[in-house]
Short mmCIF file of C-alpha atoms in Angstrom, two decimals:
data_model
loop_
_atom_site.label_atom_id
_atom_site.label_comp_id
_atom_site.label_asym_id
_atom_site.label_seq_id
_atom_site.Cartn_x
_atom_site.Cartn_y
_atom_site.Cartn_z
CA MET A 1 96.26 -7.00 18.75
CA VAL A 2 95.15 -3.35 17.53
CA LEU A 3 91.75 -3.34 15.71
CA GLY A 4 91.50 -1.21 12.48
CA LYS A 5 88.45 1.10 11.77
CA GLY A 6 86.71 -1.59 9.80
CA ASN A 7 87.16 -4.14 12.57
CA PHE A 8 86.10 -1.64 15.25
CA SER A 9 82.85 -0.95 13.30
CA ARG A 10 82.10 -4.62 13.34
CA SER A 11 83.15 -4.91 17.00
CA VAL A 12 80.72 -5.72 19.94
CA ALA A 13 81.79 -2.49 21.60
CA PHE A 14 80.55 -0.29 18.52
CA ARG A 15 77.29 -2.17 18.56
CA TRP A 16 76.84 -1.58 22.19
CA ILE A 17 77.21 2.24 21.70
CA VAL A 18 74.92 2.37 18.73
CA SER A 19 72.26 0.32 20.81
CA TYR A 20 72.64 2.75 23.78
CA ALA A 21 72.37 5.73 21.50
CA VAL A 22 69.16 4.51 20.08
CA ILE A 23 67.67 3.70 23.59
CA LEU A 24 68.43 7.13 24.71
CA LEU A 25 67.10 8.95 21.67
CA ILE A 26 63.96 7.20 21.83
CA PRO A 27 62.50 8.67 25.16
CA VAL A 28 64.02 12.05 24.11
CA ALA A 29 62.25 12.00 20.89
CA LEU A 30 58.93 10.72 22.67
CA SER A 31 59.34 13.69 25.11
CA VAL A 32 59.69 16.30 22.33
CA ILE A 33 56.54 14.89 20.67
CA VAL A 34 54.46 14.67 23.90
CA TYR A 35 55.78 18.09 25.08
CA SER A 36 54.64 19.69 21.61
CA GLN A 37 51.25 17.99 21.77
CA THR A 38 50.73 19.15 25.31
CA ARG A 39 51.68 22.69 24.68
CA GLU A 40 49.27 22.87 21.78
CA ILE A 41 46.56 21.38 24.04
CA VAL A 42 47.33 23.82 26.74
CA GLU A 43 47.39 26.82 24.47
CA TYR A 44 44.05 25.70 22.97
CA GLU A 45 42.46 25.48 26.52
CA ILE A 46 43.79 28.74 27.64
CA LYS A 47 42.43 30.61 24.47
CA ARG A 48 39.07 28.88 24.92
CA ALA A 49 38.89 29.87 28.52
CA SER A 50 40.01 33.28 27.71
CA VAL A 51 36.98 33.67 25.15
CA ALA A 52 34.49 32.15 27.56
CA MET A 53 35.83 34.47 30.33
CA LEU A 54 35.65 37.51 28.12
CA LYS A 55 32.02 36.60 26.87
CA GLN A 56 31.08 36.21 30.60
CA VAL A 57 32.54 39.81 31.15
CA LYS A 58 30.41 41.21 28.18
CA TYR A 59 27.48 39.58 29.42
CA ILE A 60 27.78 41.15 32.83
CA VAL A 61 28.52 44.49 31.43
CA ASP A 62 25.67 44.38 28.97
CA GLY A 63 23.31 43.59 31.88
CA GLU A 64 24.52 46.31 33.82
CA LEU A 65 24.04 48.73 30.80
CA HIS A 66 20.71 47.55 30.41
CA GLN A 67 19.76 48.07 34.00
CA THR A 68 21.16 51.53 33.80
CA GLU A 69 19.04 52.42 30.83
CA ASN A 70 15.94 50.86 32.67
CA LEU A 71 16.67 52.98 35.56
CA ALA A 72 17.02 56.01 33.43
CA ALA A 73 13.58 55.31 31.91
CA GLN A 74 12.12 55.11 35.46
CA LEU A 75 13.62 58.32 36.61
CA THR A 76 12.08 60.21 33.70
CA VAL A 77 8.49 59.39 35.02
CA HIS A 78 9.26 59.26 38.78
CA PRO A 79 6.90 61.45 40.70
CA ASP A 80 9.58 63.01 42.88
CA VAL A 81 11.83 63.85 39.93
CA ARG A 82 9.01 65.23 37.93
CA TYR A 83 8.14 67.47 40.86
CA PHE A 84 11.73 68.82 41.18
CA LEU A 85 11.81 69.48 37.48
CA ASP A 86 8.59 71.48 37.68
CA LEU A 87 10.17 73.69 40.51
CA LYS A 88 10.32 77.28 39.34
CA ALA A 89 12.02 78.70 42.45
CA GLU A 90 13.39 77.46 45.83
CA THR A 91 10.98 77.77 48.83
CA GLY A 92 10.42 76.15 52.19
CA ALA A 93 8.39 73.64 50.65
CA SER A 94 10.43 72.69 47.81
CA ALA A 95 13.54 72.33 50.13
CA TYR A 96 11.97 69.57 51.74
CA HIS A 97 10.80 67.94 48.38
CA ILE A 98 14.37 68.36 47.21
CA TYR A 99 15.64 66.52 50.31
CA ARG A 100 13.15 63.83 49.77
CA THR A 101 14.20 63.40 46.02
CA GLU A 102 17.91 63.35 47.10
CA GLN A 103 17.14 60.35 49.38
CA GLN A 104 15.33 58.64 46.69
CA LEU A 105 18.46 58.97 44.43
CA LYS A 106 20.76 57.77 47.34
CA LYS A 107 18.77 54.49 47.56
CA MET A 108 18.66 53.95 43.79
CA LEU A 109 22.47 54.44 43.77
CA ALA A 110 23.04 52.03 46.82
CA ALA A 111 21.26 49.33 44.82
CA ASN A 112 23.63 49.41 42.09
CA ASP A 113 27.45 49.42 42.43
CA PHE A 114 27.81 49.63 38.52
CA LEU A 115 26.71 53.41 38.90
CA LYS A 116 29.15 55.98 40.20
CA ASP A 117 26.36 58.36 40.88
CA ILE A 118 23.11 59.99 39.53
CA TYR A 119 22.78 63.54 38.71
CA ILE A 120 19.59 65.55 37.70
CA TYR A 121 20.07 69.15 36.23
CA SER A 122 17.29 71.36 36.35
CA ASN A 123 16.89 74.04 33.70
CA ALA A 124 14.60 76.22 35.79
CA LEU A 125 16.71 76.29 38.98
CA ASP A 126 20.04 76.06 37.05
CA SER A 127 21.08 73.44 39.57
CA VAL A 128 22.04 69.91 39.99
CA LEU A 129 20.76 67.54 42.40
CA SER A 130 22.28 64.16 43.42
CA GLY A 131 22.18 61.46 46.22
CA GLU A 132 24.87 63.57 47.96
CA THR A 133 24.37 67.09 47.19
CA TYR A 134 22.18 69.94 45.81
CA VAL A 135 24.28 72.81 44.43
CA SER A 136 24.26 75.37 41.56
CA ALA A 137 25.33 74.48 38.13
CA ARG A 138 28.49 76.33 38.32
CA MET A 139 29.44 74.86 41.75
CA PHE A 140 28.72 71.35 40.61
CA TYR A 141 31.00 71.97 37.49
CA GLU A 142 33.74 73.32 39.69
CA MET A 143 33.46 70.20 42.08
CA LYS A 144 33.17 67.42 39.46
CA ASN A 145 34.02 68.31 35.90
CA GLN A 146 36.35 71.50 35.85
CA THR A 147 39.44 70.36 33.99
CA GLY A 148 41.79 72.29 31.54
CA THR A 149 40.32 70.57 28.52
CA PHE A 150 36.56 70.95 29.45
CA ALA A 151 35.45 74.39 30.08
CA TYR A 152 32.26 75.39 31.95
CA GLU A 153 30.74 76.34 28.47
CA ASP A 154 31.35 72.94 27.21
CA TRP A 155 29.59 71.52 30.34
CA ARG A 156 26.54 73.87 30.00
CA GLU A 157 26.30 73.00 26.32
CA LEU A 158 26.23 69.23 27.11
CA MET A 159 23.65 69.76 29.59
CA ASN A 160 21.36 71.84 27.31
CA ALA A 161 21.78 69.75 24.22
CA ASP A 162 18.92 67.10 23.26
CA HIS A 163 19.99 63.53 24.28
CA ALA A 164 17.66 60.57 23.44
CA GLY A 165 19.67 58.56 25.50
CA GLN A 166 23.50 57.85 24.96
CA TYR A 167 26.84 57.12 26.35
CA VAL A 168 29.55 59.87 26.31
CA GLN A 169 33.15 60.07 27.62
CA LEU A 170 32.86 62.80 30.41
CA PRO A 171 35.92 64.36 32.02
CA VAL A 172 35.73 64.04 35.72
CA LYS A 173 37.86 65.09 38.69
CA ASN A 174 39.30 62.51 40.84
CA LYS A 175 41.64 63.91 43.58
CA GLU A 176 42.64 66.70 41.13
CA LYS A 177 43.34 64.21 38.62
CA LYS A 178 41.21 64.17 35.36
CA GLU A 179 39.59 60.69 34.39
CA ASN A 180 37.43 60.14 31.29
CA THR A 181 34.43 58.39 32.77
CA PRO A 182 31.74 56.54 30.60
CA SER A 183 28.33 58.32 31.52
CA TYR A 184 24.73 57.81 30.32
CA ILE A 185 23.10 60.99 29.45
CA ARG A 186 19.33 61.58 28.66
CA SER A 187 17.09 64.76 28.37
CA LEU A 188 14.36 64.92 30.66
CA LEU A 189 11.27 66.48 29.05
CA ALA A 190 8.74 68.93 30.54
CA GLN A 191 5.49 67.59 31.46
CA ALA A 192 3.86 70.07 29.01
CA GLY A 193 5.93 68.81 26.32
CA SER A 194 7.55 72.07 25.53
CA GLY A 195 11.28 70.96 25.35
CA ALA A 196 13.51 69.70 27.92
CA ALA A 197 13.37 70.47 31.56
CA GLY A 198 16.53 69.17 32.51
CA THR A 199 19.08 66.44 32.01
CA LEU A 200 19.80 63.09 33.65
CA LEU A 201 23.49 62.20 33.84
CA ILE A 202 24.73 58.83 35.21
CA PRO A 203 28.59 58.19 35.46
CA LEU A 204 29.35 54.59 35.56
CA ASN A 205 31.70 52.77 37.78
CA ALA A 206 34.29 51.97 35.25
CA ARG A 207 36.66 50.41 37.98
CA ARG A 208 34.22 47.75 38.61
CA SER A 209 34.24 46.89 34.90
CA ARG A 210 38.04 46.72 34.86
CA ARG A 211 37.97 44.79 38.14
CA CYS A 212 35.66 42.13 36.54
CA LEU A 213 37.83 41.91 33.39
CA LYS A 214 41.14 41.41 35.74
CA ILE A 215 39.48 38.73 37.74
CA SER A 216 38.30 37.10 34.63
CA ILE A 217 41.70 36.88 32.89
CA GLY A 218 43.27 36.11 36.25
#
């Protein structure tokens, strides 16, 4: 005997199909709800972790900048640096003192990997001293900062300007490529108080900051 539509809807087979469908839909619906809630929790935790990591990087960088400024303040009154800035001409005695000051700068640089280098420009000698070299202003510019957009006149203007202590973006040559390097610059006053005797320039190790950021955000 063939069942009609009305009879089929009231048949045992139809009720079984409906029951199985409900049984199958319940775990699917629960899975969707659990997945949605889990995703929201995971996204929240990721955002919270990212904010915490960024705050940690900011704390590290702020601390390094504070150390850089403290180091600059120490260099302004360092006896060897003061003697170097007071030199009016190069002699045999001054050559030894320049070497001694160079070694002091090298030690300071080795103690802080956040710094890329330490440069001291002397107005009287028109030369630059660092932990690695002592050269004329022109040669230093050609080795470190000569680029198509940063002329020697621009460099001299930067060295001769008054700087109370600030950060600047300085074009720096790196394997014949130009990189804009954040640098701390500060004028070094003459002991007699008659203007600036030189300029302190401290390029920062920007790669270290970027590496900290990459590590933090994974």
